[in-house]
PDB file of C-alpha atoms in Angstrom:
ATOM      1  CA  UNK A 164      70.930   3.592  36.699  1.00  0.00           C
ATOM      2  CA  UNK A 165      74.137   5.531  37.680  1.00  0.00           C
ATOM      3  CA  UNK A 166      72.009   8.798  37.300  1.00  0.00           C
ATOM      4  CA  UNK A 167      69.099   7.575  39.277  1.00  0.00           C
ATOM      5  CA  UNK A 168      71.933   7.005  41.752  1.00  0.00           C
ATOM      6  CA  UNK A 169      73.344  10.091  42.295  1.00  0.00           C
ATOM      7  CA  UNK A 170      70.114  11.981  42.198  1.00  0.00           C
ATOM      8  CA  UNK A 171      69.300   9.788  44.598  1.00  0.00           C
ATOM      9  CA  UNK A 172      72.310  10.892  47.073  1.00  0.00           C
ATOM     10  CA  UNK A 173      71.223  14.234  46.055  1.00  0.00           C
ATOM     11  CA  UNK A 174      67.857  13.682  47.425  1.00  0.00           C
ATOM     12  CA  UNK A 175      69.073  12.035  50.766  1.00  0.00           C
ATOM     13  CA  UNK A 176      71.370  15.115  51.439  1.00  0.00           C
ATOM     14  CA  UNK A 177      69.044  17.793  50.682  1.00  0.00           C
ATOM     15  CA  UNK A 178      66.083  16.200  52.709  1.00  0.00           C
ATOM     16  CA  UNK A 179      67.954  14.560  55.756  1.00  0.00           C
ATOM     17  CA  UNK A 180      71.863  15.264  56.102  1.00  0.00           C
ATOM     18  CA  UNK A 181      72.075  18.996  54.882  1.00  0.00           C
ATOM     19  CA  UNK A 182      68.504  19.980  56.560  1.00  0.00           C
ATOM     20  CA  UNK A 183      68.836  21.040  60.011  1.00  0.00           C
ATOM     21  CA  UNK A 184      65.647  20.078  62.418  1.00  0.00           C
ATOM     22  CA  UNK A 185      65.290  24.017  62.568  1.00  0.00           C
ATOM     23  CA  UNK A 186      64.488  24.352  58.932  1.00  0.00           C
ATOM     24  CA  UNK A 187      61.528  21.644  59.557  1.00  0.00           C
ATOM     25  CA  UNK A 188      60.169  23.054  62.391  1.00  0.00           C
ATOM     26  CA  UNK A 189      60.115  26.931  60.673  1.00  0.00           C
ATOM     27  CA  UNK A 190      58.505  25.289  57.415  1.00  0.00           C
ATOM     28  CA  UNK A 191      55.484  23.779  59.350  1.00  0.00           C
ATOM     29  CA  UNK A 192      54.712  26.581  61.301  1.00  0.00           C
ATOM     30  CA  UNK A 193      55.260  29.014  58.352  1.00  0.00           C
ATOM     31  CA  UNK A 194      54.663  27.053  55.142  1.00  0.00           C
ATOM     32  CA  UNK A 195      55.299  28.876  52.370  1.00  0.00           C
ATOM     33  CA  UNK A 196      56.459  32.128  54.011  1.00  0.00           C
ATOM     34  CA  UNK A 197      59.146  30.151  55.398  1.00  0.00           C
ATOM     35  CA  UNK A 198      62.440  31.295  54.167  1.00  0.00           C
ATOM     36  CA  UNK A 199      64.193  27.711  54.569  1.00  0.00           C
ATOM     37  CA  UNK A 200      61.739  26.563  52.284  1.00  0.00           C
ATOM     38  CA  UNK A 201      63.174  28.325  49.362  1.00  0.00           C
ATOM     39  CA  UNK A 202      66.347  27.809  50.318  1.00  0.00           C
ATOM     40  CA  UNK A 203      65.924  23.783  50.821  1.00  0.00           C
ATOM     41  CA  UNK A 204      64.681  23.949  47.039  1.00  0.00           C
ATOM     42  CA  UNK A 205      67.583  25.652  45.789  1.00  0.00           C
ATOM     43  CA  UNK A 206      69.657  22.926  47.726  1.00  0.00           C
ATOM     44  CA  UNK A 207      68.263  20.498  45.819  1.00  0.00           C
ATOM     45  CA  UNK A 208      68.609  21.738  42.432  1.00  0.00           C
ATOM     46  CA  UNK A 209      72.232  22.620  43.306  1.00  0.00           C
ATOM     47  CA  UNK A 210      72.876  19.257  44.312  1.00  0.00           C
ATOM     48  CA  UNK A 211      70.928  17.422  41.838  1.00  0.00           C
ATOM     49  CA  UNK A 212      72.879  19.723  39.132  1.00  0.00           C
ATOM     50  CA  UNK A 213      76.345  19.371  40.932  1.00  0.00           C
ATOM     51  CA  UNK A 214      75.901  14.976  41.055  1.00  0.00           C
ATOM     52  CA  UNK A 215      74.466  14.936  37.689  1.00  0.00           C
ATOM     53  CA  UNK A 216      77.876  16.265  36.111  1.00  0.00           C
ATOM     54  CA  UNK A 217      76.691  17.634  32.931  1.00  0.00           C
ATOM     55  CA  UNK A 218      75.837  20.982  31.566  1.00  0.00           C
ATOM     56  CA  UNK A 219      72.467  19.400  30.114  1.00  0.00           C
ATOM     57  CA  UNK A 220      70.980  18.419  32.976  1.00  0.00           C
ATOM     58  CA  UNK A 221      70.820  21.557  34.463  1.00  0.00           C
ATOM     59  CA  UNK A 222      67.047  21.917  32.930  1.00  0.00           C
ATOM     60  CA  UNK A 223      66.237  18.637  34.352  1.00  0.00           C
ATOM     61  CA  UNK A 224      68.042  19.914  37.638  1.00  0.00           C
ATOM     62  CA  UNK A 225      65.537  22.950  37.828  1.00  0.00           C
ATOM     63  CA  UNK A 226      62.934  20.934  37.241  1.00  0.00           C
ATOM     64  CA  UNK A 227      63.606  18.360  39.999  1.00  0.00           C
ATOM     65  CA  UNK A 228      63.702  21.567  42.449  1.00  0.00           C
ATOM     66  CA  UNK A 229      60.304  22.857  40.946  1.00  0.00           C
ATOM     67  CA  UNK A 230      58.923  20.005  41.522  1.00  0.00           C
ATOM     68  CA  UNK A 231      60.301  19.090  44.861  1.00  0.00           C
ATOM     69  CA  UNK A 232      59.110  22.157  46.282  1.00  0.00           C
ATOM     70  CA  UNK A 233      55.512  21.805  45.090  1.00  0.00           C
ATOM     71  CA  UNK A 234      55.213  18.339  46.700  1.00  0.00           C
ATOM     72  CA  UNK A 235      56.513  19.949  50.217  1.00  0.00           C
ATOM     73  CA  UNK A 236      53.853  22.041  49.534  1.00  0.00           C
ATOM     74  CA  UNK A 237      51.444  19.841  49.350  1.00  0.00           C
ATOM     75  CA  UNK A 238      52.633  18.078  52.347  1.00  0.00           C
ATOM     76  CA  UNK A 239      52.479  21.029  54.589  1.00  0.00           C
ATOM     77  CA  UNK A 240      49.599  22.848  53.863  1.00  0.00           C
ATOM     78  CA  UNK A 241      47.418  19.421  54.552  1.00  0.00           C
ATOM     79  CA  UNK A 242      49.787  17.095  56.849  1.00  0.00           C
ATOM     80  CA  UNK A 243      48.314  17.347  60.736  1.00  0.00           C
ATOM     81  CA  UNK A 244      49.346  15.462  63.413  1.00  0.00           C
ATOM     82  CA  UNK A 245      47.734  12.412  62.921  1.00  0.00           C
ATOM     83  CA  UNK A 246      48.630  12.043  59.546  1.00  0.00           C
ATOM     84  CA  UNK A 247      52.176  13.101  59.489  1.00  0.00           C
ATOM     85  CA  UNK A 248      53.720   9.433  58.607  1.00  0.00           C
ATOM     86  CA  UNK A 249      51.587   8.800  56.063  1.00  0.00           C
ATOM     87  CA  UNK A 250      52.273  12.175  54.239  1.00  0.00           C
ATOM     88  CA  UNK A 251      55.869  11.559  54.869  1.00  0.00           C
ATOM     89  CA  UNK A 252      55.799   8.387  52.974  1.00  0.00           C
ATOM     90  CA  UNK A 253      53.629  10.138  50.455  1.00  0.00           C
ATOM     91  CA  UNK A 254      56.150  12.847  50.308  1.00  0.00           C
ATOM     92  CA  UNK A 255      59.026  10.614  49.724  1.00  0.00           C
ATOM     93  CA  UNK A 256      57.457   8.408  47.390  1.00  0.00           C
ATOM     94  CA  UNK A 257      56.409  11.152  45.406  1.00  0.00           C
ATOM     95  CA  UNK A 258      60.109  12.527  45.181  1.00  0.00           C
ATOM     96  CA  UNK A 259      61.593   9.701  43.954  1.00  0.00           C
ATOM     97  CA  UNK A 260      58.484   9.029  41.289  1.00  0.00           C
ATOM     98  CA  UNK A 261      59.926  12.303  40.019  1.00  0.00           C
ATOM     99  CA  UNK A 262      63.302  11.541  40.061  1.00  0.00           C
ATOM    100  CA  UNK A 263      62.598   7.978  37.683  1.00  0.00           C
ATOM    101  CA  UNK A 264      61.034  10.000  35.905  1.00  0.00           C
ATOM    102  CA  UNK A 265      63.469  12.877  35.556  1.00  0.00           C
ATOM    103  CA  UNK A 266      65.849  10.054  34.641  1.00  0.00           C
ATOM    104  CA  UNK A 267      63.760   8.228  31.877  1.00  0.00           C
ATOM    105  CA  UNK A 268      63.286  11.525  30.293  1.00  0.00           C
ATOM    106  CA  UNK A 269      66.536  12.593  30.378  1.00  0.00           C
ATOM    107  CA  UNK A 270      67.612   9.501  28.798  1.00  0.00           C
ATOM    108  CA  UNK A 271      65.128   8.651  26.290  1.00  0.00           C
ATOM    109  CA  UNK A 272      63.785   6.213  27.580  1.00  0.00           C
ATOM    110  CA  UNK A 273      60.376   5.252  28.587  1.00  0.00           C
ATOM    111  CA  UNK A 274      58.247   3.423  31.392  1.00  0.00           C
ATOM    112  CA  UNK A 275      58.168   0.431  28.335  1.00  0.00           C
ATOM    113  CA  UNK A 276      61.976  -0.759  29.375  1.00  0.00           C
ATOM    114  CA  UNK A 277      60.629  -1.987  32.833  1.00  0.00           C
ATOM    115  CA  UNK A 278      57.785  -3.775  31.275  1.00  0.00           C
ATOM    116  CA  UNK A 279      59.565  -5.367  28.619  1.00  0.00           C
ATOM    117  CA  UNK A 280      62.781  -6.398  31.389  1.00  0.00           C
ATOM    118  CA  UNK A 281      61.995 -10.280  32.157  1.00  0.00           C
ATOM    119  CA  UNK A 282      64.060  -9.368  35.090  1.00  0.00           C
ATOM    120  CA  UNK A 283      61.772  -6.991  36.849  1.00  0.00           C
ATOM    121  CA  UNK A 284      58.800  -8.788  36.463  1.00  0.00           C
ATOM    122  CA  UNK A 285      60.622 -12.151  38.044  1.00  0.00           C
ATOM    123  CA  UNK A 286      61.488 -10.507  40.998  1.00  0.00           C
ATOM    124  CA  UNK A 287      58.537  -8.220  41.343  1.00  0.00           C
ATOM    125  CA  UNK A 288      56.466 -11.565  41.297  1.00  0.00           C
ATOM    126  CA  UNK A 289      58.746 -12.632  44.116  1.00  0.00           C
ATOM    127  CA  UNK A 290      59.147 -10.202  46.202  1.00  0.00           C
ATOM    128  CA  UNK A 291      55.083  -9.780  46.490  1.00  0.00           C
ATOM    129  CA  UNK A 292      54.567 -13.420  46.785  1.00  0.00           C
ATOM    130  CA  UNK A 293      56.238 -13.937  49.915  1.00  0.00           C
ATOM    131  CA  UNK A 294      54.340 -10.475  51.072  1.00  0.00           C
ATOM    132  CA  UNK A 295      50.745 -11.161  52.252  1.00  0.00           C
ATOM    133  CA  UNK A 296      49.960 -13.664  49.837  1.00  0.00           C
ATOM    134  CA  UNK A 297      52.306 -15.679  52.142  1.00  0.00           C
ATOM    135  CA  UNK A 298      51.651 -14.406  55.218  1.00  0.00           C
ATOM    136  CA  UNK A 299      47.374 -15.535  54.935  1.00  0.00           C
ATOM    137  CA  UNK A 300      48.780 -18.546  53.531  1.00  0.00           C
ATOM    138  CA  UNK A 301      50.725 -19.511  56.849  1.00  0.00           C
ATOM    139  CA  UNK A 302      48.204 -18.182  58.627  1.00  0.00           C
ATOM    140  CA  UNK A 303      45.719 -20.647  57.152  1.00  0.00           C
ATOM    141  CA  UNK A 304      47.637 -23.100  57.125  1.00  0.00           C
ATOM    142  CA  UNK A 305      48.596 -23.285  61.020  1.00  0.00           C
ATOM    143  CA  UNK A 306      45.224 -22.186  61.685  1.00  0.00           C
ATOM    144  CA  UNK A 307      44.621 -25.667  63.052  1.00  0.00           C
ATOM    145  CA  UNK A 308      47.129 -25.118  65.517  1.00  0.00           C
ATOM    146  CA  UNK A 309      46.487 -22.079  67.471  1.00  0.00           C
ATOM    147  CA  UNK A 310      46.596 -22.056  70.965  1.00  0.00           C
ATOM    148  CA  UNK A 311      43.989 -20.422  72.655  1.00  0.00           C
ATOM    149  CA  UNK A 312      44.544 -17.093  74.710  1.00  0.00           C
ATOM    150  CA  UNK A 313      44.745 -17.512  78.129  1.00  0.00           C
ATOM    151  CA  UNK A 314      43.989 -13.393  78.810  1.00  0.00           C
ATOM    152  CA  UNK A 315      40.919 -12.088  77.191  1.00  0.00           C
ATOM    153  CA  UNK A 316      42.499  -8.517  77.217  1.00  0.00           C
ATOM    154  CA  UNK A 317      44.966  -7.480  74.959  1.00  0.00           C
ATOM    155  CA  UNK A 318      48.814  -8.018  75.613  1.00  0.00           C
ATOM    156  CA  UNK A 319      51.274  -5.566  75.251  1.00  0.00           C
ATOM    157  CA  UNK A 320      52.250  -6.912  71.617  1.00  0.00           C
ATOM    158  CA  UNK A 321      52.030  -4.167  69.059  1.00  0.00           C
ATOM    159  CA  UNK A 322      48.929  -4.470  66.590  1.00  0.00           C
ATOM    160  CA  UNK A 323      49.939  -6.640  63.701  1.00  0.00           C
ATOM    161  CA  UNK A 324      53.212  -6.727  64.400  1.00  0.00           C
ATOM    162  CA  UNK A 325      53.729 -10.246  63.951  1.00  0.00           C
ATOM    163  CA  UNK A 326      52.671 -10.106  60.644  1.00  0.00           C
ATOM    164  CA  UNK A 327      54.857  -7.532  59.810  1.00  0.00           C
ATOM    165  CA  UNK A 328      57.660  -9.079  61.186  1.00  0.00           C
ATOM    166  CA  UNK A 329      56.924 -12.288  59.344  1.00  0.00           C
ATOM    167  CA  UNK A 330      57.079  -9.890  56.033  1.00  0.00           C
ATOM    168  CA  UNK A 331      60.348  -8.478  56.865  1.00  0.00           C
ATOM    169  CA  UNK A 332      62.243 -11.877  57.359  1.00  0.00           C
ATOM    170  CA  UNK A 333      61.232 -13.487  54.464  1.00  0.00           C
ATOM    171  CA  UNK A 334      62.321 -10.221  52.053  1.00  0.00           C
ATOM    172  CA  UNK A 335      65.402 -10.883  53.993  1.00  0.00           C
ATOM    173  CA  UNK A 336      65.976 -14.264  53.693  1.00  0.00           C
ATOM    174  CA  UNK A 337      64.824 -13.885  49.435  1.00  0.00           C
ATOM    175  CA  UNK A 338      67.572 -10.964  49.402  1.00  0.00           C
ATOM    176  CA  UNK A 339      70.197 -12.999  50.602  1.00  0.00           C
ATOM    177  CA  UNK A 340      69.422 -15.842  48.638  1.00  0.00           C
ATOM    178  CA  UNK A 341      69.415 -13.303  45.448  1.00  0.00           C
ATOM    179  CA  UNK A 342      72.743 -11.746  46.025  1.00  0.00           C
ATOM    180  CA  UNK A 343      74.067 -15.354  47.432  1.00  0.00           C
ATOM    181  CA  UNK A 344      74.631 -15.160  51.205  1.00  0.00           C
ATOM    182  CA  UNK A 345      73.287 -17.877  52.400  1.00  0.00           C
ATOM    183  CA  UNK A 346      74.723 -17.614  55.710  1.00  0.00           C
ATOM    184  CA  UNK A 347      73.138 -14.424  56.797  1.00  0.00           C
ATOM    185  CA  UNK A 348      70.204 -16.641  57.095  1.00  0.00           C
ATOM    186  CA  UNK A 349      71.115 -18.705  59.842  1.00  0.00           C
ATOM    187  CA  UNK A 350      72.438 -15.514  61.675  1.00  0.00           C
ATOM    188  CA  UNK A 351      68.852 -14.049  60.915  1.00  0.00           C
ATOM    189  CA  UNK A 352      66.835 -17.282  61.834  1.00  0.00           C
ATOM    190  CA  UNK A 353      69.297 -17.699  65.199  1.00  0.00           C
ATOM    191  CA  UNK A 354      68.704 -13.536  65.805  1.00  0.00           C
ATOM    192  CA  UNK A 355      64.982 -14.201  65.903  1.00  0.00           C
ATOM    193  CA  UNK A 356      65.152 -17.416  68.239  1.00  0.00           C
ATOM    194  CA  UNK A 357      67.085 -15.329  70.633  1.00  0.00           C
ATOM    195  CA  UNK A 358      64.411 -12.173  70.970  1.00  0.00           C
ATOM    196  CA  UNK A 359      61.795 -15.324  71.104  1.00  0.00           C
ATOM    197  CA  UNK A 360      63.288 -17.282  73.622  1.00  0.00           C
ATOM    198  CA  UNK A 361      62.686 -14.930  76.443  1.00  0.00           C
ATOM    199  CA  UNK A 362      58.578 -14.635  75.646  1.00  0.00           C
ATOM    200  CA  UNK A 363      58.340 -18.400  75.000  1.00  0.00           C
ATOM    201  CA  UNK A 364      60.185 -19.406  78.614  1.00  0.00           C
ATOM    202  CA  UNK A 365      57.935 -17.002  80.698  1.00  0.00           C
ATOM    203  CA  UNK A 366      54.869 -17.994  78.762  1.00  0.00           C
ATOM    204  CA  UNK A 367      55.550 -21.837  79.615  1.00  0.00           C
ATOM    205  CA  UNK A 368      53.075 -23.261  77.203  1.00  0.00           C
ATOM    206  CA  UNK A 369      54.413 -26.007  74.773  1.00  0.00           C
ATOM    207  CA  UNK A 370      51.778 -25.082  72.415  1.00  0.00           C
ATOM    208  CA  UNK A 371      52.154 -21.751  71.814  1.00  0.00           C
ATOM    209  CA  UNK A 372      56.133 -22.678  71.156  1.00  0.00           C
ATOM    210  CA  UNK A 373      55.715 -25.314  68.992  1.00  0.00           C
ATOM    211  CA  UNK A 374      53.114 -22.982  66.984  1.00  0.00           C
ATOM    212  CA  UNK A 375      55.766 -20.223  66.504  1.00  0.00           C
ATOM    213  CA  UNK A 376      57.945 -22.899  65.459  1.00  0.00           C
ATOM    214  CA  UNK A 377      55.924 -24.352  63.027  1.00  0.00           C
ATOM    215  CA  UNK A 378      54.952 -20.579  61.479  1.00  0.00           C
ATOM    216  CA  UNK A 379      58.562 -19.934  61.690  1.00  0.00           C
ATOM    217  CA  UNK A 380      59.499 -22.897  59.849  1.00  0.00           C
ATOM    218  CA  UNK A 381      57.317 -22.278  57.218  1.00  0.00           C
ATOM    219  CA  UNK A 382      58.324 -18.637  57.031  1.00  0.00           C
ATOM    220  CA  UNK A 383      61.681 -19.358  55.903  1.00  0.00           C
ATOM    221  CA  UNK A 384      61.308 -22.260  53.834  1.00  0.00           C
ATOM    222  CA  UNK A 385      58.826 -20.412  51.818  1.00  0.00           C
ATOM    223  CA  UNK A 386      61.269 -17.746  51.628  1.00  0.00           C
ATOM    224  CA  UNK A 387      63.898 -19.811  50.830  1.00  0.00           C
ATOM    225  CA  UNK A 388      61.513 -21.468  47.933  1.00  0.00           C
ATOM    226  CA  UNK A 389      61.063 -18.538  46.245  1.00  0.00           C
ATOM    227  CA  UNK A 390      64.500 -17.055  46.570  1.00  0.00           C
ATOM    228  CA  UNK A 391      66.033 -20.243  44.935  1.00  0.00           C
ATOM    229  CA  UNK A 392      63.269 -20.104  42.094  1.00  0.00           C
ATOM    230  CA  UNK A 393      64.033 -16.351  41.281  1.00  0.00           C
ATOM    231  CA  UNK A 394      67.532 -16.801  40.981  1.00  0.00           C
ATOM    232  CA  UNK A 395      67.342 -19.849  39.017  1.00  0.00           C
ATOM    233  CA  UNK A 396      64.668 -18.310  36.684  1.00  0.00           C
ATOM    234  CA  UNK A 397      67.245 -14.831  36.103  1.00  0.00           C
ATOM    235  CA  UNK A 398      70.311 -17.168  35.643  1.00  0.00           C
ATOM    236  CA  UNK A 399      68.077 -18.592  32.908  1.00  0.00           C
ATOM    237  CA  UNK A 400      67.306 -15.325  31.284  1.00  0.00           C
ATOM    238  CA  UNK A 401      69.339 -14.989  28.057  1.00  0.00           C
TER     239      UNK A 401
END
């Protein structure tokens, strides 16, 4: 894990603290006649060499640049406009798929310790559970309930961005009942009641407030649910 760690730090400051805006811009418009290209690989090798500590993983270290450089590739020669967040996530998962795998090599280990960790397949059930899984079951659930729209066009919410938002609280609330702050939560619930407060006063409908209480509500106590069964199931684990 240590390793994974600092070729991790390696990655974050040869991709976004040691490369300038400059370099980016001269990559996409020249690809792979860019000179900063080159130079951004050899950064990373360096580093990745430099964090790793040992004379052995300079191989590995090489191949980590290789490797890096082909998946910029990639990225540049078919990213457009339209598509540059997704390739960026593509990009950046790919990196770190390399870097796992970098490590598991390096260590002899294989893809077979994850599967056989009771651990990681506790929390991985977790963590996607209170995902979508939750988020149509709420939705269901308060179906019942939903007020009806008073506009027929389309506010000025972002698309699906309550859903999303829904997602994000209840990985926090499960994080901070897995590493045992309970407290963050009520900052987090009382954060979120704030932001609301202003929508649900100018929209003056009871309805539509008691209906983001009652998702809310359920949000978190799912959340909460699941948090408390992970961490009782790991404390179990022998």
């Amino acid at each position: 894990m240590i390793l994974f760690i600092k070729l991790f730090l390696a990655h974050l400051l040869g991709d976004f603290i040691w490369q300038p805006n400059s370099w980016v811009t001269d990559k996409e418009a020249k690809k792979h006649k860019s000179i900063y290209l080159y130079i951004h690989i050899l950064l990373h090798g360096v580093l990745a060499a430099i964090l790793a500590g040992e004379i052995s993983f300079i191989p590995y270290a090489v191949l980590i640049a290789v490797t890096h450089g082909i998946i910029d590739l990639i990225k540049l020669n078919f990213q457009k406009k339209k598509t540059k967040r997704t390739w960026f996530v593509v990009d950046q998962a790919a990196h770190i798929l390399v870097l796992i795998g970098v490590v598991l090599i390096y260590e002899n280990k294989t893809i077979i310790n994850f599967w056989q960790d009771n651990a990681f397949w506790i929390l991985l059930t977790g963590i996607l559970l209170i995902t979508k899984p939750t988020s149509i079951f709420i939705k269901t659930i308060i179906s019942i309930w939903a007020p009806e729209s008073k506009n027929s066009h389309q506010d000025n919410s972002l698309i699906a961005a309550g859903n999303y938002i829904g997602i994000l609280e209840r990985l926090f609330v499960f994080g901070f009942i897995i590493t045992g702050h309970f407290e963050a939560i009520g900052f987090l619930l009382a954060a979120k009641s704030i932001f609301r407060f202003g929508d649900l006063k100018e929209a003056k409908d009871r309805k539509l407030t008691e209906y983001v209480m009652i998702g809310t509500l359920i949000s978190f106590g799912i959340a909460i649910l699941a948090g408390l069964l992970v961490q009782t199931l790991l404390l179990q684990l022998p």
